[in-house]
Coordinates of C-alpha atoms and ligand atoms in Angstrom, one line a residue:
X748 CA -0.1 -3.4 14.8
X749 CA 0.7 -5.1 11.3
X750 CA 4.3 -3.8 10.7
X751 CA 6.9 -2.2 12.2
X752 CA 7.8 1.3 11.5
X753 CA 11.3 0.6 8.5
X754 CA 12.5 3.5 10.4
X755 CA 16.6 2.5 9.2
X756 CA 14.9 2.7 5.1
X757 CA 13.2 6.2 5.8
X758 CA 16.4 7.5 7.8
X759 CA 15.0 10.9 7.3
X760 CA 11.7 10.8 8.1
X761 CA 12.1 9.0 11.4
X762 CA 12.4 11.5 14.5
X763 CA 11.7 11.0 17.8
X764 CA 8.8 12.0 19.7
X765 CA 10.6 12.1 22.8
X766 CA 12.0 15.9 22.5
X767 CA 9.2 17.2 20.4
X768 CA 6.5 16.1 22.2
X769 CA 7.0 16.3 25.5
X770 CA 9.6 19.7 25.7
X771 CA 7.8 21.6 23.5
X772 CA 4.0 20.6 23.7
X773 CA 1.6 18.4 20.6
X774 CA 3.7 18.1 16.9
X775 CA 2.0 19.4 14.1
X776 CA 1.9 17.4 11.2
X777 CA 0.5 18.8 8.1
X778 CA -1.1 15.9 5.5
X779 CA -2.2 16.4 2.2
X780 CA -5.7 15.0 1.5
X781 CA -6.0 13.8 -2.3
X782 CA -9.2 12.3 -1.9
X783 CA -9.6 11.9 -5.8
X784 CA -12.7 10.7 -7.7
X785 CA -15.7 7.9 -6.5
X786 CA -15.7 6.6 -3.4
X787 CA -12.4 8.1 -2.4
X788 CA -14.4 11.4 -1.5
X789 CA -15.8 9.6 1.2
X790 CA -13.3 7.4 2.5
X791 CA -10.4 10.0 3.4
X792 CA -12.5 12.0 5.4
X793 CA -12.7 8.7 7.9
X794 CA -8.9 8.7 7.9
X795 CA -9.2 12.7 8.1
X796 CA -11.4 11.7 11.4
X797 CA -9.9 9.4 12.9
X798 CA -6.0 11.1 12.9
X799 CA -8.4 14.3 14.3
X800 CA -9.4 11.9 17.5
X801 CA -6.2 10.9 18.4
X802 CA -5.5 11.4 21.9
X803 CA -2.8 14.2 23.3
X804 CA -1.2 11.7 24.6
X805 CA 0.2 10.2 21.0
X806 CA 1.8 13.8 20.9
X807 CA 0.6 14.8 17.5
X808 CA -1.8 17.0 16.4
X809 CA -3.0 17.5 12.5
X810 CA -3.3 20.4 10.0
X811 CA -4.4 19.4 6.7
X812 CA -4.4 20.5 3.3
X813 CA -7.1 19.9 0.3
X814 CA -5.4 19.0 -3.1
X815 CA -7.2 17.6 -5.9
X816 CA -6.2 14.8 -8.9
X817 CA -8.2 12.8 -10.7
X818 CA -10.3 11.8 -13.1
X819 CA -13.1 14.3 -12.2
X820 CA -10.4 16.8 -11.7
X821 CA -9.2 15.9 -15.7
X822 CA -12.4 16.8 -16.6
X823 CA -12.6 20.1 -15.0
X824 CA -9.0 21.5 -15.2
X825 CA -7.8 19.7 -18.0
X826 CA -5.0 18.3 -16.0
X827 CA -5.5 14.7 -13.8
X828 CA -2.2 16.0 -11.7
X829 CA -2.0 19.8 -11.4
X830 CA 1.5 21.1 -10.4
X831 CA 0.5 23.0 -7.3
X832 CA -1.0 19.2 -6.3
X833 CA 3.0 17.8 -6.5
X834 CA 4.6 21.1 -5.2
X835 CA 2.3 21.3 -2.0
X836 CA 3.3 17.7 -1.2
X837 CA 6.8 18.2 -1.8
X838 CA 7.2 21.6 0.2
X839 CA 4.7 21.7 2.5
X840 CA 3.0 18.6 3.6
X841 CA 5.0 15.8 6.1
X842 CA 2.9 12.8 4.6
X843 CA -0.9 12.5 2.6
X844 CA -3.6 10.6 2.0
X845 CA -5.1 9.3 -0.8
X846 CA -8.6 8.4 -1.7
X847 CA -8.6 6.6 -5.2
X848 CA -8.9 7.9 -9.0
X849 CA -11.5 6.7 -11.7
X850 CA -9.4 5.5 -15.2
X851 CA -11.6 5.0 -17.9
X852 CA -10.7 1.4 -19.2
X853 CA -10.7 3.2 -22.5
X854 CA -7.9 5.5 -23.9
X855 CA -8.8 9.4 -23.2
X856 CA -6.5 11.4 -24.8
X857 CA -4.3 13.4 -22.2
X858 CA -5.5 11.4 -19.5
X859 CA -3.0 9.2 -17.1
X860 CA -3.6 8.1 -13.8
X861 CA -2.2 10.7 -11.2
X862 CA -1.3 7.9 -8.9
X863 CA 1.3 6.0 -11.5
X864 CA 2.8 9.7 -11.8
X865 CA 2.7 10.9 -8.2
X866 CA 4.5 7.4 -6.9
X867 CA 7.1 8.0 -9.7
X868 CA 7.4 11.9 -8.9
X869 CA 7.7 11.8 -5.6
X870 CA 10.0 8.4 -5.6
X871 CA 7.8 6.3 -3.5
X872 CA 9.1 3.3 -4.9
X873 CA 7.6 0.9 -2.6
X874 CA 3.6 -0.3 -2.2
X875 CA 3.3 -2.1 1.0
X876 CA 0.3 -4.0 1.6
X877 CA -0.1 -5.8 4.5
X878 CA -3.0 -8.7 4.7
X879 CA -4.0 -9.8 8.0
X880 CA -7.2 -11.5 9.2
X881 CA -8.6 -10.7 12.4
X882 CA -10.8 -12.9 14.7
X883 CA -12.5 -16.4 13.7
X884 CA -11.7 -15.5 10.1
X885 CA -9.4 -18.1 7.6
X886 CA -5.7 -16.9 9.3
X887 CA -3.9 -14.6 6.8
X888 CA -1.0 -12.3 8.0
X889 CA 1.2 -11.3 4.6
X890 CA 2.7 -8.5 3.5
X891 CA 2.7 -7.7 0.4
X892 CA 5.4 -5.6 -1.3
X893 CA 4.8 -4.4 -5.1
X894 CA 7.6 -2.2 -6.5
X895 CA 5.9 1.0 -7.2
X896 CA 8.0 2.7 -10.2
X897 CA 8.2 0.6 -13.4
X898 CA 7.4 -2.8 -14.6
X899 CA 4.8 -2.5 -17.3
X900 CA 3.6 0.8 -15.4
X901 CA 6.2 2.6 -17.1
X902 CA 3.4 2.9 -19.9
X903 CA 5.3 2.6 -22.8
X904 CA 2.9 1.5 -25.3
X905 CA 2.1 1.4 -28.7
X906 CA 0.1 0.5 -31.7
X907 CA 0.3 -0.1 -35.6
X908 CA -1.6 -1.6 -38.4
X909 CA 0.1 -4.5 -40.4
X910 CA -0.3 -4.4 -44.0
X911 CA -2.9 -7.4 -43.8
X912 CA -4.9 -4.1 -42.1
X913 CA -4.6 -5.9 -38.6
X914 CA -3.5 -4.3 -35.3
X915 CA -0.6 -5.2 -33.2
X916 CA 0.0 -3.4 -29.8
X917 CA 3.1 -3.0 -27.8
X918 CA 4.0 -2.5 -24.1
X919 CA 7.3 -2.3 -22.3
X920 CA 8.0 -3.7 -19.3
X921 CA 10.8 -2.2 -17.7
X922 CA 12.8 -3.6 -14.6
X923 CA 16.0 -2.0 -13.6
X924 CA 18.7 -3.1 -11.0
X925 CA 18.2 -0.1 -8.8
X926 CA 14.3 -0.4 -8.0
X927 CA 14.8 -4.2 -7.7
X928 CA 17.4 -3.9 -4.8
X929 CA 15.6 -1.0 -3.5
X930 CA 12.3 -3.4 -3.2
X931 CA 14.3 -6.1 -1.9
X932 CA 16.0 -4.3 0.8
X933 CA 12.1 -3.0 2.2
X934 CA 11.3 -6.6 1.9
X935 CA 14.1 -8.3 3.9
X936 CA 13.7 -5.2 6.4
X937 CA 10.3 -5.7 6.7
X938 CA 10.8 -9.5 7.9
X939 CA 13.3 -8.9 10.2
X940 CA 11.4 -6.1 11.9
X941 CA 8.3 -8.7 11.3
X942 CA 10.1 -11.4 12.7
X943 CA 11.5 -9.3 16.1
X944 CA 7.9 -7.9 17.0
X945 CA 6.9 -11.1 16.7
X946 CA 9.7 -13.0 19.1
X947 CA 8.6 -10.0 22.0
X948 CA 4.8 -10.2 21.7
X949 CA 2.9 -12.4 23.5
X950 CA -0.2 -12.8 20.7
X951 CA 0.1 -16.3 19.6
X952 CA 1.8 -16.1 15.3
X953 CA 1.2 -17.5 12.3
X954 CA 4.6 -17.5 11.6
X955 CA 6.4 -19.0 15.0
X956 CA 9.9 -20.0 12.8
X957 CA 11.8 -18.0 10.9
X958 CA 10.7 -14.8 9.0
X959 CA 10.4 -15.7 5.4
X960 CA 10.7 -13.9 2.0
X961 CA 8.9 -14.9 -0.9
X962 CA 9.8 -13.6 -4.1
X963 CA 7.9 -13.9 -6.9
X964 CA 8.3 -14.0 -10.7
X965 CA 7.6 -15.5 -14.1
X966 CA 11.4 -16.0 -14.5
X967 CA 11.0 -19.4 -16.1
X968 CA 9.5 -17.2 -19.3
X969 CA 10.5 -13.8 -18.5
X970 CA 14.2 -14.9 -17.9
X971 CA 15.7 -11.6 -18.9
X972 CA 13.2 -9.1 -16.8
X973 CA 12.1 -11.2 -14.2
X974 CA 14.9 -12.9 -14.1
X975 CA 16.9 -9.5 -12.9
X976 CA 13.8 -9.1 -10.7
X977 CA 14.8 -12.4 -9.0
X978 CA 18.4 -12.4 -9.8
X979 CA 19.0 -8.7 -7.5
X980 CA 16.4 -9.5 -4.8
X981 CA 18.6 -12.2 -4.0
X982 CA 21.4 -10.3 -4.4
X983 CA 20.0 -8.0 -1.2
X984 CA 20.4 -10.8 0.6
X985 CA 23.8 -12.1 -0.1
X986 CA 25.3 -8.8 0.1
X987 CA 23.5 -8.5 3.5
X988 CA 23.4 -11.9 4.9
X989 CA 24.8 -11.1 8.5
X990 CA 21.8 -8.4 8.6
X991 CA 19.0 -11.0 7.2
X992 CA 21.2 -14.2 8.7
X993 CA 17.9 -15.1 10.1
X994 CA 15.1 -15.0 7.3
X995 CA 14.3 -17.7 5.1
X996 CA 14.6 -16.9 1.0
X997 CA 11.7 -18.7 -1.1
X998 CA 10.7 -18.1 -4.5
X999 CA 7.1 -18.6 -6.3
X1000 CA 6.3 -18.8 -9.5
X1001 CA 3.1 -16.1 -9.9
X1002 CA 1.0 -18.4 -11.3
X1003 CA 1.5 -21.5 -8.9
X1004 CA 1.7 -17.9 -6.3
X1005 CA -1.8 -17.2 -7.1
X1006 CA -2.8 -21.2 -6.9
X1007 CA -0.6 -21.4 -3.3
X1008 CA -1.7 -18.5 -1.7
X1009 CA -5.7 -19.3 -1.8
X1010 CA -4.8 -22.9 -0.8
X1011 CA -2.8 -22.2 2.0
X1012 CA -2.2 -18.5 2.5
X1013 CA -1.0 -19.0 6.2
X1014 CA 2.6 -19.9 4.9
X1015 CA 3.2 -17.0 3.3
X1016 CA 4.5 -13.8 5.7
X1017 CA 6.7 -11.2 3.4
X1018 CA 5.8 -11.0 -0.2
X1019 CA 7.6 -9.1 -2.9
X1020 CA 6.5 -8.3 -6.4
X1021 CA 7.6 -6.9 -9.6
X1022 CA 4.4 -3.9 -10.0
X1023 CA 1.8 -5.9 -12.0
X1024 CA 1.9 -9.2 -10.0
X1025 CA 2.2 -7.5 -6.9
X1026 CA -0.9 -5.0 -8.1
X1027 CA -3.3 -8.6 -9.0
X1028 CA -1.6 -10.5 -5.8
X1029 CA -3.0 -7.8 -3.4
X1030 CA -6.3 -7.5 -4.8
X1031 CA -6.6 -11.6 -4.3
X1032 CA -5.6 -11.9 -1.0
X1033 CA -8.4 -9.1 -0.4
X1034 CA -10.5 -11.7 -1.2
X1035 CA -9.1 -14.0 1.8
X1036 CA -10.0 -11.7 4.5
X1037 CA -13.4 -10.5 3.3
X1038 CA -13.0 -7.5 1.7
X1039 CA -10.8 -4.9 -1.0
X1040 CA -12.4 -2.2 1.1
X1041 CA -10.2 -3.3 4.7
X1042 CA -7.0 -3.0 2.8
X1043 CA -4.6 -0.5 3.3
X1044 CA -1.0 0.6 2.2
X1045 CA 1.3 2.8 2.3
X1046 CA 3.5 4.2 -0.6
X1047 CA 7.3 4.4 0.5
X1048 CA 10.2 6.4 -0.9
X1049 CA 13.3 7.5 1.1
X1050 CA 11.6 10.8 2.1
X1051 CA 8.3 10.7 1.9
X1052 CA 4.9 8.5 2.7
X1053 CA 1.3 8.3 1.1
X1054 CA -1.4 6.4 2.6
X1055 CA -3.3 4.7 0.4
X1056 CA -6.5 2.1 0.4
X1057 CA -6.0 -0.4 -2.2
X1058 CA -9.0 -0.8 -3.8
X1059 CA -10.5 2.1 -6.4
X1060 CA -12.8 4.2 -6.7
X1061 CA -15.6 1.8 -6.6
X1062 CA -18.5 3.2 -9.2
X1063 CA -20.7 1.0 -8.5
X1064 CA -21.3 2.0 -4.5
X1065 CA -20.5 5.5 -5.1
X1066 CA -22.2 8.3 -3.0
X1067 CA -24.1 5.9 -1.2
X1068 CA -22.1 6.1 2.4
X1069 CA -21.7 2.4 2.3
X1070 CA -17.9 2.4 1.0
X1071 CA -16.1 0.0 4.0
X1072 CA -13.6 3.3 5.4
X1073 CA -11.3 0.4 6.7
X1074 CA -9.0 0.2 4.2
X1075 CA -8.3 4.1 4.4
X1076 CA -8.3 3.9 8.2
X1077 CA -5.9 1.1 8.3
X1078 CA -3.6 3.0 5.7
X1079 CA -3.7 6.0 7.7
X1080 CA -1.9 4.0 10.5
X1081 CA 0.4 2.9 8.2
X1082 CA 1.2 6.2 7.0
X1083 CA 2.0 7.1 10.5
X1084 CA 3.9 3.8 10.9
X1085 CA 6.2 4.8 8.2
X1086 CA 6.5 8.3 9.6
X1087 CA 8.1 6.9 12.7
X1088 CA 5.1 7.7 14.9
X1089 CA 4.8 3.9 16.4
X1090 CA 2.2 4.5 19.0
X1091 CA -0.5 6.5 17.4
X1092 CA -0.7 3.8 14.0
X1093 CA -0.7 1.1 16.9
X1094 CA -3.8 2.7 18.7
X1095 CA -5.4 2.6 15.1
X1096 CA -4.7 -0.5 14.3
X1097 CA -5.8 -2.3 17.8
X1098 CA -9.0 -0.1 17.6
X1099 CA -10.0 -1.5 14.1
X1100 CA -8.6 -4.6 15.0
X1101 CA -11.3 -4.6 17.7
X1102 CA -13.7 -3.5 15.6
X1103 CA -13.3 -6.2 13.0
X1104 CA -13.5 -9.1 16.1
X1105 CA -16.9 -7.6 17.0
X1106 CA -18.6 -7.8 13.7
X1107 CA -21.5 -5.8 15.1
X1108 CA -21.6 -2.5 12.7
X1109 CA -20.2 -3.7 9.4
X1110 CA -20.6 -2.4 5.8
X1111 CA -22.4 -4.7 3.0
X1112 CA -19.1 -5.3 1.9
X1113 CA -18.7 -7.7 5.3
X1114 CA -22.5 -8.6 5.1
X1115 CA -23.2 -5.6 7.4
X1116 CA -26.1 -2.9 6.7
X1117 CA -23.6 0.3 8.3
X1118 CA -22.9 3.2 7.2
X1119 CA -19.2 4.6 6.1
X1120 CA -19.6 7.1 9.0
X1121 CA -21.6 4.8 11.4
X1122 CA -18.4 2.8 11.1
X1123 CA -15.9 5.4 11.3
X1124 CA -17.4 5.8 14.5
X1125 CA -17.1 2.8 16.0
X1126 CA -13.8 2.7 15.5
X1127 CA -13.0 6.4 16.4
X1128 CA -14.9 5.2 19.7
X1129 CA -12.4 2.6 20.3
X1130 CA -9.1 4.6 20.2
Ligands
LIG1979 P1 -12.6 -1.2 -7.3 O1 -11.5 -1.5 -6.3 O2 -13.0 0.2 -7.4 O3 -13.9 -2.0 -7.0 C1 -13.9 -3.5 -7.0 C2 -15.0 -4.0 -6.2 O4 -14.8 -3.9 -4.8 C3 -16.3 -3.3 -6.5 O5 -17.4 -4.2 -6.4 C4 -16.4 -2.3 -5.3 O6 -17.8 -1.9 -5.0 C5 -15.8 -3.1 -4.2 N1 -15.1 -2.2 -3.3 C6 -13.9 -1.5 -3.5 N2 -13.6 -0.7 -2.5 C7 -14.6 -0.9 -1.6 C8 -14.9 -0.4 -0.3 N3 -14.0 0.5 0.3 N4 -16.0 -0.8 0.4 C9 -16.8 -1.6 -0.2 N5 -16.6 -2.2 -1.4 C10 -15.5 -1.8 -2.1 O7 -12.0 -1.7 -8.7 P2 -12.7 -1.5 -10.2 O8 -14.2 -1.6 -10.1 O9 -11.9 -2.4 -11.0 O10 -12.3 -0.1 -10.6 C11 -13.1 1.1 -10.5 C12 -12.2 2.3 -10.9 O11 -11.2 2.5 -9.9 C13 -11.6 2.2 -12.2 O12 -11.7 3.4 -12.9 C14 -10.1 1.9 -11.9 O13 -9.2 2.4 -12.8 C15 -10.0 2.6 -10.6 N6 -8.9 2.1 -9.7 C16 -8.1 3.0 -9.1 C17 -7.2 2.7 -8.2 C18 -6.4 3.7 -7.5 O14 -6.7 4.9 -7.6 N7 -5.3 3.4 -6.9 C19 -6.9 1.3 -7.9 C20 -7.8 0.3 -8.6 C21 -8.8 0.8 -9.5
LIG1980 MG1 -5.1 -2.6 -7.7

C-alpha cells in the first residue's frame, strides 16, 4: 500500500465498512468515469476492470456512470466541461475516475482544460502523487503533494502590444493563506500516517527515522508568493506541533529540488508543492521509477475524491493498446484509499506491486511488448 487512507482530512467521506458490509450485504459505490480524450479512453476501462474484480470479500460492489470532458468533447458539444458532467459528480456519484484531456499548446478560443476547472469546482484542493519503486529498481518512495487550486493555474493571463509594436504577456500567480494551510495540513497528515504504517510493518523502509516534510519553494526570489507558500506550511506545523511532534520540517529550493531529488531521491518521503512545481516535480520523479504511465493520484477536497493518472493523453501512442494502464490502476486504489475503503486499494496495490517485481508482461513503456489489456490482466489475475 503507498499511503494511508487521511481518513481525519475527509471526515465525511470515511465510513466504516463494518456495519455496511457485513449487516446489510456488498456496498454500492457509484463512480463517475471521465475517461476524456487520447489515451485516457483506454486506460479507465483497466481501472473500470479491475474495481469490477474485486472480490466480495472487500465488501463493495460498483455501479458506474459515463460522463464526458475534453478536448474531443470541445469539439463536438462546444463545451470541454458540460454542466450535467459537474452535477452528476456532485449528486450522484461517491468518487470518479479520470482518464486525461488533450490541450492544444496553442490558444483555442473557448477552450480550458476541464481538469483545472473540475479540481477547482469540486474543491479538490489537493493532488497526491505518491512515487514508489518496486523490486530491484533505484529505491524511491515520495509522495508528492501539489496544491490543486491556484498558483499560476488560476489562468489569469494577458497580452498587449508596446508602442515599439512588441508583445508583452502577463500571468498571475496566485497563492492564498487558506489553500496553503489546507496543503500543509494533508502533507503533515500524510507523514504521520506514513510514518505509523511504517513503525507496524515488517517490510524493510527507506525512511527508518523520522517522517519528514519537505517543502518546497522559490522563496529566495518569489519572497512575497512563495514566501506565504512557505511562511503558512510552517505555520501547520507550529500551530499543530503536539500532533506532528514527531516529523522532521525541511525546505528545498525547487531548483536545487529538482538537482537533489535525481541525485539522491531516497531522502526524500513527503513532498509538498505550490501547483506548478509540484505539476514538473511529479512528472520527474516519473522518470526515477521507469515510467509517467505507473503513476497515479488522487485529487482530494473535504468531500469528494478523483482518481487520476498523472500523465496525459499521450498522442503519440494513442489507439494503439500499448498505453501502460498502471498509473490509472494505481490511482484507482488511491481513490479508494481516500474513500476510507483500506482493504480493497491494498489488494490493488500489492497485486500491481507484484506485477511490477515480475517484469514478465510489461508495456514498451517498461521495455515490454504487452498489451494495455494483456496487462490489465495480469494484474486483475493477482487480486
Ligand atoms: P503525456 O503525459 O501525454 O506524454 C508524455 C510521454 O509519456 C509521451 O511520450 C507518452 O507516450 C508517454 N506516456 C504517457 N502516459 C503513458 C502511459 N500510460 N503509457 C505509456 N507511455 C505513456 O504528456 P504530453 O505529451 O506533454 O501531453 C500530451 C497531451 O496531454 C497534451 O495535450 C497535454 O495538454 C495533455 N496533458 C493532460 C493532462 C491531464 O489531463 N491531466 C496532464 C498532462 C498533459
Ligand atoms: Mg503534469
Amino acid at each position: 500500500m503507498l499511503l494511508l487512507s487521511v481518513r481525519p482530512v475527509l471526515g465525511r467521506m470515511a465510513f466504516s465498512l463494518t456495519s455496511s458490509a457485513s449487516s446489510r450485504g456488498l456496498k454500492t459505490l457509484k463512480i463517475g468515469l471521465i475517461p476524456g480524450d487520447g489515451i485516457g479512453k483506454e486506460v479507465i476501462p483497466a481501472g473500470r476492470h479491475v474495481l469490477e474484480a474485486l472480490p466480495a470479500e472487500d465488501g463493495l460492489k460498483f455501479q458506474f456512470v459515463d460522463l464526458i470532458a475534453g478536448f474531443e468533447c470541445f469539439k463536438a458539444t462546444g463545451v470541454a466541461l458540460p454542466e450535467e458532467t459537474v452535477k452528476v459528480l456532485m449528486e450522484e456519484c461517491d468518487g470518479a475516475l479520470f482518464g486525461a484531456v488533450s490541450s492544444p499548446t496553442t490558444k483555442v478560443a473557448g477552450y480550458s482544460s476541464p481538469i483545472v476547472a473540475l479540481r477547482k469546482k469540486l474543491g479538490l484542493y489537493a493532488n497526491v502523487r505518491p512515487v514508489k519503486s518496486v523490486g530491484d529498481d533505484r529505491p524511491v518512495d515520495m509522495v508528492i503533494v501539489r496544491e490543486n487550486t491556484e498558483d499560476l493555474y488560476v489562468k489569469e493571463e494577458k497580452i498587449w502590444t508596446l508602442e515599439d509594436g512588441t508583445k508583452v504577456a502577463e500571468a498571475i500567480k496566485r497563492i492564498t493563506e487558506k489553500a496553503s494551510y489546507n496543503i500543509g495540513k494533508i502533507a503533515f497528515d500524510l507523514a504521520v500516517q506514513r510514518g505509523a504504517a511504517r513503525s507496524t510493518s515488517s517490510i524493510p523502509t527507506l525512511h527508518p527515522g523520522c517522517p519528514i516534510v519537505t517543502i518546497t519553494h522559490k522563496s529566495n526570489v518569489l519572497s512575497t508568493t512563495d514566501g506565504l507558500f512557505r511562511e503558512t506550511v510552517r505555520k501547520v506545523y507550529e500551530d499543530n506541533v503536539e500532533k506532528y511532534a514527531g516529523v522532521n520540517v525541511q525546505e528545498q529550493i525547487v531548483d536545487s529540488m529538482v538537482y537533489r531529488m535525481f541525485r539522491e531521491p531516497e531522502i526524500f518521503d513527503v513532498v509538498v508543492a505550490p501547483n506548478l512545481y509540484g505539476d514538473i516535480l511529479s512528472d520527474g520523479a516519473a522518470a526515477l521509477v521507469g515510467s509517467l504511465g505507473v503513476i497515479p493520484s488522487a485529487n482530494v477536497g473535504d468531500t469528494f475524491v478523483i482518481g487520476e493518472p498523472c500523465h496525459g493523453s499521450a498522442p503519440d501512442i494513442e489507439g494503439k493498446n500499448i498505453a501502460n494502464p498502471i498509473a490509472t490502476i494505481r490511482s484507482t486504489a488511491l481513490m479508494l484509499e481516500f474513500m476510507g475503503y483500506a482493504k480493497p486499494a491494498a489488494r490493488i496495490h500489492a497485486a500491481v506491486d507484484a506485477h511490477m517485481v515480475e517484469k514478465k508482461i510489461s508495456t514498451p513503456d517498461l521495455g515490454g511488448t504487452a498489451t494495455t489489456i494483456q496487462v490489465t490482466e495480469d494484474i486483475i489475475k493477482r487480486l
